[in-house]
XYZ file of C-alpha atoms in Angstrom:
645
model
C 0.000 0.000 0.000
C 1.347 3.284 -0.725
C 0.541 6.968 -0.464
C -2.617 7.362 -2.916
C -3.597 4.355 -1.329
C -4.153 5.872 2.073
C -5.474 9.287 0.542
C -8.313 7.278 -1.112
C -8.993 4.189 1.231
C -8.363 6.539 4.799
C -11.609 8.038 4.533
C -13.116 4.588 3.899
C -11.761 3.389 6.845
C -13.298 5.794 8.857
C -16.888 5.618 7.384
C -16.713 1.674 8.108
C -15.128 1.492 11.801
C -17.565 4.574 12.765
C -20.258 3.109 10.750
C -20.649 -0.362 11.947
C -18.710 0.365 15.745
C -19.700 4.007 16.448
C -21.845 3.131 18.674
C -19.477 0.991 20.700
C -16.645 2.822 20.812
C -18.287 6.149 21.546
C -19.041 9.588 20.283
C -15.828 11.398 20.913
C -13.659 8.108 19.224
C -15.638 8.069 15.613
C -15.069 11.913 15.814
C -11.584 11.794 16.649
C -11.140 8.880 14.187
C -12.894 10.096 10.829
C -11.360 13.178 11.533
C -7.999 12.431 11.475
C -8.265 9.306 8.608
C -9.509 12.382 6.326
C -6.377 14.743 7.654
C -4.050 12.437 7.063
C -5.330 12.239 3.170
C -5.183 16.093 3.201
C -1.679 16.440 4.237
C -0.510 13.568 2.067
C -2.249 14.952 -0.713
C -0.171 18.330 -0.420
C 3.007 16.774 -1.389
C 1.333 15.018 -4.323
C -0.048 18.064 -5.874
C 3.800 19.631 -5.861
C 5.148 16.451 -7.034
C 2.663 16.121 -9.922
C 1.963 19.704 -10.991
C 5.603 21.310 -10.805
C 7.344 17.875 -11.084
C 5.117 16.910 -14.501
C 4.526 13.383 -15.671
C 0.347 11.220 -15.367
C 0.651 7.487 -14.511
C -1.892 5.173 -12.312
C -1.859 3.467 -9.504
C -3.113 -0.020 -9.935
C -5.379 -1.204 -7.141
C -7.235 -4.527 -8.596
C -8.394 -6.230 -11.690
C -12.271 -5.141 -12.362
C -13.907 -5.935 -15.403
C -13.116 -8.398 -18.093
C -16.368 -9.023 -20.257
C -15.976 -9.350 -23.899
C -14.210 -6.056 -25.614
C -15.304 -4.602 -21.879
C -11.943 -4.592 -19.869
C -10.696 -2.597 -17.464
C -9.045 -2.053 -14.065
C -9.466 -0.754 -10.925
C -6.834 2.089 -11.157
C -5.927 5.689 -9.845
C -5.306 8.356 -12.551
C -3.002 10.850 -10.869
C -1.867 13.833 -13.015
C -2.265 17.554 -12.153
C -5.950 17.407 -12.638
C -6.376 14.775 -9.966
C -4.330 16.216 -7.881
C -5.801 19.486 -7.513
C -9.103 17.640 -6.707
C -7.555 15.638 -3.974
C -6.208 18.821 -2.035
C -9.846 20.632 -2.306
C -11.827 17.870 -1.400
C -9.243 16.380 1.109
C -8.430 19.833 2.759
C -12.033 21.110 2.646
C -13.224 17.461 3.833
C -10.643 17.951 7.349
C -11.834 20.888 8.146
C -15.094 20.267 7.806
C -14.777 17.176 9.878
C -13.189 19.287 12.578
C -15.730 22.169 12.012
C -18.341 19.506 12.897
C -16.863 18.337 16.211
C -17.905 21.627 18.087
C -21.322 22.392 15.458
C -23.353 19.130 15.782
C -22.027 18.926 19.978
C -25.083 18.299 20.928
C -26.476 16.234 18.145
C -27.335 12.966 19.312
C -26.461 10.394 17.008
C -22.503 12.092 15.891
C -21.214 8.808 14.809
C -23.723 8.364 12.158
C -23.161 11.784 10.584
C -19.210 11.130 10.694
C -19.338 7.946 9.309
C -21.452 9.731 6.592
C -18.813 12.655 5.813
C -16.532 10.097 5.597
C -18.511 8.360 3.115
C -18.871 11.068 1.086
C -15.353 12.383 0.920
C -14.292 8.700 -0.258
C -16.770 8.920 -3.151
C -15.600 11.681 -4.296
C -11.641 10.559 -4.062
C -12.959 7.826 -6.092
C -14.733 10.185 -8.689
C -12.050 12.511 -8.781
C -9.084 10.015 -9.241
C -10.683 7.562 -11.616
C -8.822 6.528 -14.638
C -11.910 5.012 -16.591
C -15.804 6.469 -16.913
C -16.947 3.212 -15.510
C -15.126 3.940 -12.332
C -16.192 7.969 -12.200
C -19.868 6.743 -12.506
C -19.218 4.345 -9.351
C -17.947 7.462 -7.278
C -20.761 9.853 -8.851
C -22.970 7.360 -7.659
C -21.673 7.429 -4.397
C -21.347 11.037 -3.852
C -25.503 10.760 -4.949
C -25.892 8.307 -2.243
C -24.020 10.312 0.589
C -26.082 13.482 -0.402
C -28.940 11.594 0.186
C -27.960 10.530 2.859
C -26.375 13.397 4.443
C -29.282 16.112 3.628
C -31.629 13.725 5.289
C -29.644 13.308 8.369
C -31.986 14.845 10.108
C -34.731 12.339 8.982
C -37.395 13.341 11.259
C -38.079 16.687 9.778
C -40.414 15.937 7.038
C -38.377 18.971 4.774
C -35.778 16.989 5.682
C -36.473 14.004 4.269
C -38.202 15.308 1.062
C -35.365 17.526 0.236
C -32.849 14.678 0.144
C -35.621 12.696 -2.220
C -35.141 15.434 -4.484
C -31.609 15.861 -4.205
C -31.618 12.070 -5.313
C -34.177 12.020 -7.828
C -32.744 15.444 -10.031
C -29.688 13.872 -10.289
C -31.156 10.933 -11.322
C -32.490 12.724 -14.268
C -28.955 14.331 -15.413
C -27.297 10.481 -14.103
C -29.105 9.076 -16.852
C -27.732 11.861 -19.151
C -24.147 10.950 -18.127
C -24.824 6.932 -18.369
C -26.330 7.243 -21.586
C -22.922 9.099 -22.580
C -20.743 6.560 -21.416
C -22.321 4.159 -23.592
C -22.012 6.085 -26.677
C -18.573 6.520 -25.958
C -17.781 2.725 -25.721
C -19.943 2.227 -28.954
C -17.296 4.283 -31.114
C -14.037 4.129 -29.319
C -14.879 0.526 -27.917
C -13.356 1.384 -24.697
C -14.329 3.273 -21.517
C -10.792 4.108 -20.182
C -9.483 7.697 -20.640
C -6.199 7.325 -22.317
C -7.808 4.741 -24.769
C -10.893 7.867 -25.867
C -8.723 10.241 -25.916
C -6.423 8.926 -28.642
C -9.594 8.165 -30.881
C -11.020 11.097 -30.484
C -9.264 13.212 -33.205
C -10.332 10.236 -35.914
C -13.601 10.258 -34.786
C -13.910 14.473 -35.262
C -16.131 13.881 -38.926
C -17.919 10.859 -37.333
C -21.695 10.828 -37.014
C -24.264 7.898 -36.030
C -28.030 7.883 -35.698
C -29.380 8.851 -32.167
C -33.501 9.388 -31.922
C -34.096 8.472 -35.636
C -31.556 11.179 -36.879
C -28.058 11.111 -37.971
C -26.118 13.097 -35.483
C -22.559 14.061 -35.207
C -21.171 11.342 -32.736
C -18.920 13.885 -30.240
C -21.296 16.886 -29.678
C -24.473 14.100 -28.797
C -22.449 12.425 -26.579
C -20.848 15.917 -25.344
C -24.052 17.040 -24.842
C -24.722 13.848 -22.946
C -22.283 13.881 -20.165
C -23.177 17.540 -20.053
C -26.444 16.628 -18.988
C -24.946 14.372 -15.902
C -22.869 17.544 -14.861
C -25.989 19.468 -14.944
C -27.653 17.461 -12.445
C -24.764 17.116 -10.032
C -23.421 21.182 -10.645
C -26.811 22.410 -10.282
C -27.328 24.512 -13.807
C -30.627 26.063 -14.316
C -32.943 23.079 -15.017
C -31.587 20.788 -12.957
C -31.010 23.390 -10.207
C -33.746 22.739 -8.012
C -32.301 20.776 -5.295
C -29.450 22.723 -4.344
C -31.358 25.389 -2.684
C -33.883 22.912 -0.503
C -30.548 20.926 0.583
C -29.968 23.251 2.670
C -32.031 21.352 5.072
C -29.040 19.427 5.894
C -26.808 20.247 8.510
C -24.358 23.518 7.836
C -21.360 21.724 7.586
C -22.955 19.099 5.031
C -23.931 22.724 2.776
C -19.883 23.706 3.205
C -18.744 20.217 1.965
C -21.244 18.961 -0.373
C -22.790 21.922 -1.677
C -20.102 24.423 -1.500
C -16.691 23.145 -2.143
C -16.997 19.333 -3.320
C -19.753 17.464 -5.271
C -21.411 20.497 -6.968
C -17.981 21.013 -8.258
C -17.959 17.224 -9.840
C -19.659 18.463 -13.214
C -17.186 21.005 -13.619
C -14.061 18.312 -13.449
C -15.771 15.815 -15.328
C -16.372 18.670 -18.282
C -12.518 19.353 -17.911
C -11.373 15.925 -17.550
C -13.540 15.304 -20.785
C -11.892 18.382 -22.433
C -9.815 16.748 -25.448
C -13.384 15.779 -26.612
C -15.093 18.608 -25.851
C -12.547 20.856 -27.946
C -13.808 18.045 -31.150
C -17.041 19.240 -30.266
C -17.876 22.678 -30.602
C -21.512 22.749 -30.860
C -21.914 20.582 -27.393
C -18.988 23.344 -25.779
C -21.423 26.195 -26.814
C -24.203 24.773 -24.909
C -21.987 24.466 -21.372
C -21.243 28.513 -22.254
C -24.615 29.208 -22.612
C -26.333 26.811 -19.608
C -23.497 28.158 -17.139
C -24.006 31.996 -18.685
C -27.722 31.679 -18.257
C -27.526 29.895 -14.654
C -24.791 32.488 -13.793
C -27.241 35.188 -14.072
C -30.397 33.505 -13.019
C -28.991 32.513 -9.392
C -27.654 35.735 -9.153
C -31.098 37.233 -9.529
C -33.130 34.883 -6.944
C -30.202 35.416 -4.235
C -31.313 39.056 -4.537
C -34.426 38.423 -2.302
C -33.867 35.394 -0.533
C -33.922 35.615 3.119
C -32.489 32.256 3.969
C -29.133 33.370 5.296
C -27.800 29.795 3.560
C -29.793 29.784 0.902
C -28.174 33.282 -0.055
C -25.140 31.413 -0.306
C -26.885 28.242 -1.791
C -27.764 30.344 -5.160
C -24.358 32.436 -4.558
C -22.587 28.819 -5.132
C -24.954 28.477 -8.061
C -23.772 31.141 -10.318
C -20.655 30.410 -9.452
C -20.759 27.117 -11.040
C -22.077 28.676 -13.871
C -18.724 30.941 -13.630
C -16.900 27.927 -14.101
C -19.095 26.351 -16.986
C -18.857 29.055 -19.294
C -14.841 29.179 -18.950
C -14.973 25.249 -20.074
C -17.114 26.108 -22.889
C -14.878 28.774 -24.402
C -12.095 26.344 -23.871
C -10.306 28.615 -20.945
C -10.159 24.791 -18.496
C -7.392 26.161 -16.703
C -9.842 29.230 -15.780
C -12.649 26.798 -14.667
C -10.238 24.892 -12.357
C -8.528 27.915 -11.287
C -11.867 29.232 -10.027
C -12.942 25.682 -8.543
C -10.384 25.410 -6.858
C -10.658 29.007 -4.813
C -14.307 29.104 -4.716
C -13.747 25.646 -2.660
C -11.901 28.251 0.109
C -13.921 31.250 0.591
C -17.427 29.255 -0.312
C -16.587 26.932 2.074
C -15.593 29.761 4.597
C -18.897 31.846 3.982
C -21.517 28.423 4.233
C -19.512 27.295 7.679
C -19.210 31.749 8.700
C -23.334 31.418 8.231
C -23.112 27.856 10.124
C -21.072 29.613 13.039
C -23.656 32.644 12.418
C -26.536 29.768 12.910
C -25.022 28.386 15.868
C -24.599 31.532 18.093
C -28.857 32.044 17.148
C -29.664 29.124 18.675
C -30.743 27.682 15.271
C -32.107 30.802 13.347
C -31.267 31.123 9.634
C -33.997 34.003 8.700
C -31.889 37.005 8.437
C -34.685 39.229 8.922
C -34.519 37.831 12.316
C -30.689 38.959 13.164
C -28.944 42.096 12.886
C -26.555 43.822 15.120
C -24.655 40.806 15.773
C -20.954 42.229 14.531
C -20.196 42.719 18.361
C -21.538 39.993 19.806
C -19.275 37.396 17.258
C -16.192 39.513 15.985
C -14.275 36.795 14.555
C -17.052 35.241 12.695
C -18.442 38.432 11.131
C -14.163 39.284 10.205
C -13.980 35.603 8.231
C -17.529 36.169 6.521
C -15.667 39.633 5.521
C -13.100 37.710 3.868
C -15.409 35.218 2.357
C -17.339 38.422 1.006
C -14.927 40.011 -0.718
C -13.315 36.808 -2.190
C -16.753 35.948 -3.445
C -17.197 39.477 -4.921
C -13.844 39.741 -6.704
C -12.442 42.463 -4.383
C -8.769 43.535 -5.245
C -5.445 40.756 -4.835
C -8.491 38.013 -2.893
C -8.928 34.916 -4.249
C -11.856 35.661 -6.412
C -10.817 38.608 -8.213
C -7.857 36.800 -10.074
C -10.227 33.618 -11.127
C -13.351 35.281 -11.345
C -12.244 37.864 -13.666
C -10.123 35.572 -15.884
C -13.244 33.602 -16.567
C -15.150 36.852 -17.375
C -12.205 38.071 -19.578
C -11.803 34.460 -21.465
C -15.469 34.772 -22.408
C -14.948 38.346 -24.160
C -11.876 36.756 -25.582
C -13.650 34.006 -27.242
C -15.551 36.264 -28.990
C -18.540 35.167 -30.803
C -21.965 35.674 -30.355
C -21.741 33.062 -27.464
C -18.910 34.717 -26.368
C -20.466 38.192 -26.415
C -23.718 36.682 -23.885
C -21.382 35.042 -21.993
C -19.411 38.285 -21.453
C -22.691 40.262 -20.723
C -24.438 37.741 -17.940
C -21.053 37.118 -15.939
C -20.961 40.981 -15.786
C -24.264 41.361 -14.311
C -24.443 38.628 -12.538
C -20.588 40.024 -10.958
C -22.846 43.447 -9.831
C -25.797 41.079 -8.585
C -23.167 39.025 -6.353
C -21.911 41.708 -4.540
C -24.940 43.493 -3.992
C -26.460 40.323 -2.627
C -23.452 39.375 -0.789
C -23.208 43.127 1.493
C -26.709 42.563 1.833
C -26.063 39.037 3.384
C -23.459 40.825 5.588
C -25.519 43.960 6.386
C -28.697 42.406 7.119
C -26.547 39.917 9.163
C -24.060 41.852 11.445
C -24.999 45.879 10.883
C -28.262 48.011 11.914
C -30.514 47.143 15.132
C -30.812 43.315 16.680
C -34.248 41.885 15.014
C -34.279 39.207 17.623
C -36.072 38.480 20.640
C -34.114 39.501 23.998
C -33.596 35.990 24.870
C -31.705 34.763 21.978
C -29.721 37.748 22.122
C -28.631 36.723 25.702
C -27.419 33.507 25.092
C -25.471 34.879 21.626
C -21.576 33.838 21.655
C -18.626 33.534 19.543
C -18.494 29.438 18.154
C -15.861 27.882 19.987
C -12.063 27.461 19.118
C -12.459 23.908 16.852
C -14.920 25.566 15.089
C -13.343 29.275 14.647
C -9.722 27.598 13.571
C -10.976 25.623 10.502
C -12.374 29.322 9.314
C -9.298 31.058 9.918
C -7.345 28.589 7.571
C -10.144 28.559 4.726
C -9.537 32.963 5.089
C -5.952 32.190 4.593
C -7.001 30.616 1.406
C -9.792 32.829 0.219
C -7.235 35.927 0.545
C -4.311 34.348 -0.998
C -4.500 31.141 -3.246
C -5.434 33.499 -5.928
C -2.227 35.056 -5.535
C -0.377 32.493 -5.466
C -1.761 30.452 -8.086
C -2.936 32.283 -10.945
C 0.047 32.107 -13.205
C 0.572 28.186 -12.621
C -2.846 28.164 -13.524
C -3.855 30.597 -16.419
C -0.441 32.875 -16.411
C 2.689 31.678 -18.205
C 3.197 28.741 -16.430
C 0.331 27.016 -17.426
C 1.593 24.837 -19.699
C 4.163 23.262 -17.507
C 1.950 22.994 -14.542
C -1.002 21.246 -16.714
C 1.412 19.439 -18.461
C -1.580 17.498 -20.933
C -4.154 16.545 -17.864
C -5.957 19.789 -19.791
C -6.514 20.061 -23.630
C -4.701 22.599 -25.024
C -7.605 24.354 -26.768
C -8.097 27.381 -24.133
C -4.228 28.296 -24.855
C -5.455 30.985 -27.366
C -8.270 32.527 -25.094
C -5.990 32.754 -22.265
C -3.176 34.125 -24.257
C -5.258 36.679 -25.069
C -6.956 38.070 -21.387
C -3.997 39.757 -20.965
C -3.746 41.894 -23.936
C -7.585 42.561 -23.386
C -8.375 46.619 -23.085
C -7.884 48.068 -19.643
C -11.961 49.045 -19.770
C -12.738 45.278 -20.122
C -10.242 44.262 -17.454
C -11.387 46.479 -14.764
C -15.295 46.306 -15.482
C -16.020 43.405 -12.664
C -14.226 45.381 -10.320
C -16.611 48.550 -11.583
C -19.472 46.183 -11.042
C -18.470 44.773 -7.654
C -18.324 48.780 -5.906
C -21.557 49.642 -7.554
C -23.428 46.347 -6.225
C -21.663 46.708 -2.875
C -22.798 50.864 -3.192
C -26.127 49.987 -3.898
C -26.145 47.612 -1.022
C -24.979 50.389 1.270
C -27.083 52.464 0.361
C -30.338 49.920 0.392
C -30.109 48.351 4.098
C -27.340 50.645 5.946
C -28.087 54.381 4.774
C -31.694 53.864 3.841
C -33.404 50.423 4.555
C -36.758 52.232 3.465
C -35.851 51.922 -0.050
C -36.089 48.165 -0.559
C -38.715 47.576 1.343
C -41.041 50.788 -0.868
C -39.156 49.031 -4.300
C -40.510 45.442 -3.700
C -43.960 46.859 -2.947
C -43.773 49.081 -6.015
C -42.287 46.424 -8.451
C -44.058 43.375 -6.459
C -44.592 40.916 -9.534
C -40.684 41.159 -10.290
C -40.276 40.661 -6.436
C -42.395 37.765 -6.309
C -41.224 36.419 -9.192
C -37.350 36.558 -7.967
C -38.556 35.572 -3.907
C -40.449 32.399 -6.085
C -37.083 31.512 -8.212
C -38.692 31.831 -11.284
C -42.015 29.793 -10.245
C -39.473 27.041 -11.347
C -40.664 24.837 -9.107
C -44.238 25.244 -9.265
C -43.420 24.968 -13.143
C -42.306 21.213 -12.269
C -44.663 20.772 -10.149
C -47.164 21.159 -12.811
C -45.328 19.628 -15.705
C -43.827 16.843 -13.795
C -45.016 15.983 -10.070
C -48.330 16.262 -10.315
C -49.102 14.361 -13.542
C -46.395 11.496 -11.872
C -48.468 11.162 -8.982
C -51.986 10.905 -11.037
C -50.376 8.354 -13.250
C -48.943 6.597 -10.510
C -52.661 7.248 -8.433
C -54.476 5.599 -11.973
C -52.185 2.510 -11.742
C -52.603 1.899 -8.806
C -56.592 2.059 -7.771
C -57.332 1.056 -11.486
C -54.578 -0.882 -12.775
C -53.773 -2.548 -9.610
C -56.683 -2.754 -7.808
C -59.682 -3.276 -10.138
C -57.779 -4.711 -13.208
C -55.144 -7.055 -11.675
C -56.317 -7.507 -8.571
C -60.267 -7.718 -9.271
C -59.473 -10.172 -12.189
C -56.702 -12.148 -10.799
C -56.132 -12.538 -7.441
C -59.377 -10.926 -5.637
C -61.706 -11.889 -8.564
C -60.066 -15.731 -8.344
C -60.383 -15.754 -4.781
C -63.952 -14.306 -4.984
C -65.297 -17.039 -7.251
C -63.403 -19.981 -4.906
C -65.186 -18.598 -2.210
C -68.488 -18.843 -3.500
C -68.344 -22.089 -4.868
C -67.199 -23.010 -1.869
C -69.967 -21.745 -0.155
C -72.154 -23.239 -2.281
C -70.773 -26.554 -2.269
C -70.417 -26.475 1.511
C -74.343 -26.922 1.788
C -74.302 -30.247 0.091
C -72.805 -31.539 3.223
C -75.679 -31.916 5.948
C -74.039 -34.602 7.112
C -77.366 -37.124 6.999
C -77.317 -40.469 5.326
C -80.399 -40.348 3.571
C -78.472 -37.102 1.233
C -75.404 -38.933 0.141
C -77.513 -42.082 -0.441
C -79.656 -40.208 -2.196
C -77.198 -38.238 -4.462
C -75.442 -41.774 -4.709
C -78.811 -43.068 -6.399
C -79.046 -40.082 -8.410
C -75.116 -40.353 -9.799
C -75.730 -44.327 -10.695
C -79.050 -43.223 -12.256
C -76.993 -40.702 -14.329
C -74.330 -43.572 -15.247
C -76.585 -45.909 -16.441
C -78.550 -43.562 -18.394
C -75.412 -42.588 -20.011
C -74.251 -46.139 -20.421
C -77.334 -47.100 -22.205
C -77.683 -43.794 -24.518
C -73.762 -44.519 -25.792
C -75.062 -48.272 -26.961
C -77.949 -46.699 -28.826
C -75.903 -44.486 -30.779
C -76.860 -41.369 -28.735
């Protein structure tokens, strides 16, 4: 067993011993235990990311023989090249102090080794998804991270939201899973393999090649682009298969920070990148992920306007930033998309477990219009959601200005008229993110307490194991940007990708920095005027929001409603599932099959039964009498035959 062995297998460990013995060995042990399996992944996944992105060179790591059926064969195998590694240290590093963060947040949860044993879970899917060397064996982890969602959003299974927010979690994803399976089998129909290094080599002959999919002849790459597209849609959230990321926030905090901020929602993004040698054959299926992350940019950026949810805010806020990330894969700027992943993992994480810390000190309360006035009160936590703030917003030298703005600057580079509405959204939707963002941190911290006198009594700052893991995700929301961005769109991006990237978005990022000073400084013009506006909204004048939603109250609704999407589904969808479902059922079910076959059989045995039942009276003088009658019958029968009868 070496190294990558432990990184992957650790957090297995952990999810089995606390799983299966959590109960036996106690609380404070299956804390202690997951918690340190998943830190000792991070901090041997640190020296693998140096070794593999400023060392160069891919190979695997064999772990078993899998799958030998026919053409089918394949092993059990981890892909390690800079891609991978970049994965393991945000999941890994994110997944630590998460697991640490949760030691003093779910203190006085009852059942702690279940939820541990569940994080665990989770954070070993995703090492599987994220180091897998074959489709095959990134469906088994995207599976897996599916199944921990689940499992994790409905921790708290008892709460009826609870419970049906997971279902949806599970049954969306379902929807884009089928997308992504569907994919995989188009892709072993034409290269006849499912292993990475075995596509990838076909994929330039296969540029011109088309097939027939739904009765039409289709070019073979963009289909099945569009395909696996469809599977990252599900599990990243874009706008149609968005609707379960707000409503998990029903899980616990520090589930929103792992799974929702910083980990699984960031799954579609890698697999578009991992996939990017195909993608750049495919440049019809590219131009839809620029447009469905363009669109979602802007549309999550409107609906966290209004919301009032303090982690729903960031729930849509983690949204358009996956859109962000979408449209820099579909102009071919992958290093962008990464760069960006792999920062918004720091200061989203920071700002979902700053609103957890937030939620904590509350006593529970996640209404914002219910807080205020609590900057005093919790110092430290209102300084790290400062730095997750202006991270988020793309303020000057943070982490978010340097990839933010080099995805917004790729998609003017591209050029194009999917360029040109790519350009356009992320620049709104950079002004909508910082005005919702202040308003998060205004309504939050500034102005006059909104809560009752008792919950104001009991408010303190989150203890040390809780504040610590924030501190360290500020350290990286202030300066990973700045210490990254040329290894990963600068100069050095070549050497540090060294072929785990296609080397399509060489061109577009070539070009951001010979873009026009106007272009290159408009998200930072956009981030002051949202955070003015802000200001000015709910610190200088709080009467002017509250007059504007009453005067514009259908636009109000419609952003407070998210776009009626889900009463849209509801309509389309849901309903029409459950009167189907009702039809076969009472009429299908229960008069067809059940009133013919079983019920109507058992029916019919019953009365004859009944019937028959009052031939026995149990007096002689009957059966002798129906005894005569039967050998009356037989020889009447006997002597008809003779006759010719």
């Amino acid at each position: 067993m070496n190294q990558f062995h432990v990184i992957v297998f650790g957090p297995l460990v952990g999810f089995l011993i606390a799983g299966l013995f959590g109960r036996r060995i106690g609380d404070r042990a299956s804390m202690l235990l997951t918690s340190l399996l998943v830190s000792l992944s991070a901090v041997l996944s640190i020296p693998v990311f140096i070794d593999t992105a400023f060392s160069g060179g891919q190979f695997s790591v064999p772990v078993l023989e899998w799958v030998q059926v026919g053409m089918l064969h394949f092993t059990w195998s981890l892909h390690v090249d800079t891609l991978t590694a970049v994965m393991l240290v945000v999941v890994t590093v994110v997944s630590s102090l998460v697991h640490w963060y949760s030691i003093g947040y779910m203190d006085e949860d009852p059942d702690k080794p279940r939820f541990f044993a569940y994080l665990s879970l989770f954070t070993f899917a995703m090492l599987m998804l994220v180091s897998a060397d074959n489709l095959v064996q990134t469906f088994f982890g995207w599976e897996g991270v599916g199944l921990a969602s689940y499992l994790l959003i409905g921790f708290w299974f008892k709460k009826p939201s609870a419970n049906a927010a997971a279902i949806k979690a599970f049954v969306v994803n379902r929807v884009g899973d089928f997308g992504f399976s569907l994919g995989i089998f188009a892709l072993f129909m034409v290269t006849g393999s499912v292993g990475f290094e075995k596509i990838f080599a076909k994929v330039p002959s296969l540029a011109q090649a088309d097939f027939i999919f739904l009765g039409h002849q289709a070019h073979a790459l963009t289909v099945i682009g569009v395909l696996l597209f469809i599977g990252a849609m599900g599990k990243s959230a874009q706008i149609l298969l968005h609707t379960w990321l707000p409503d998990a926030m029903e899980g616990p905090t520090p589930v929103s920070a792992l799974i929702h901020a910083a980990t699984m929602v960031t799954a579609g993004v890698f697999l578009v990148a991992r996939m990017s040698p195909l993608y750049e054959h495919a440049p019809a299926a590219a131009d839809l992920v620029t447009f469905i992350g363009a669109t979602t940019a802007f549309f999550a950026a409107t609906v966290g306007l209004v919301q009032n949810d303090i982690k729903r805010v960031i729930a849509y806020s983690t949204c358009s930033q996956l859109g962000y990330m979408f449209v820099a894969a579909g102009v071919s700027a992958y290093g962008a998309a990464i760069f960006h992943l792999f920062t918004h993992a720091f200061f989203k994480a920071l700002l979902f477990l700053g609103a957890g810390s937030v939620i904590h000190a509350m006593h529970h309360e996640q209404d914002m219009r219910r807080m205020g006035g609590l900057r005093p009160m919790i110092p430290l936590t209102y300084l790290m959601m400062i730095v997750g703030t202006l991270a988020l917003t793309g303020f000057p030298l943070t982490a978010g200005y340097f990839s933010k703005d080099s995805i917004i600057e790729a998609a003017f580079a591209h050029g194009g008229s999917i360029g040109e509405y790519a350009f356009v959204m992320t620049v709104v939707a950079a002004a909508l993110t910082s005005f919702y963002s202040w308003r998060l941190i205004f309504l939050t911290f500034h102005g006059r307490p909104r809560a009752s006198e008792e919950v104001l009594a009991h408010v303190h700052e989150s203890p040390a194991v809780m504040t610590i893991p924030l501190m360290v995700l500020a350290a990286g929301a202030l300066f990973a940007g700045w210490g990254f961005h040329e290894f990963f769109v600068g100069e050095a991006r070549g050497e540090f990708w060294n072929g785990a990237l296609a080397a399509g978005g060489g061109r577009v990022l070539d070009h951001i920095h010979h873009l026009p000073w106007t272009i290159t400084y408009l998200p930072t013009v956009m981030m002051v005027l949202g955070f003015v506006i802000a200001f000015w909204f709910y610190l200088a004048n709080p009467a002017v929001p509250v007059a504007l939603a009453q005067r514009m109250n259908g636009l109000y609704r419609f952003l407070l409603n998210k776009w009626y999407f889900d009463e849209l589904y509801d309509l389309l969808f849901v309903r029409p599932a459950f009167r189907i479902g009702r039809a076969l059922w009472k009429i299908g079910d229960g008069r067809i099959i059940d009133g013919l076959g079983p019920d109507g059989v058992a029916r019919a045995v019953m009365a004859g039964a009944a019937r028959i039942r009052r031939i026995q009276t149990g007096c002689i003088y009957t059966y002798a009498f129906a005894m005569l009658i039967g050998v009356v019958l037989l020889v009447a029968t006997v002597m008809l035959a003779e006759r010719g009868f």
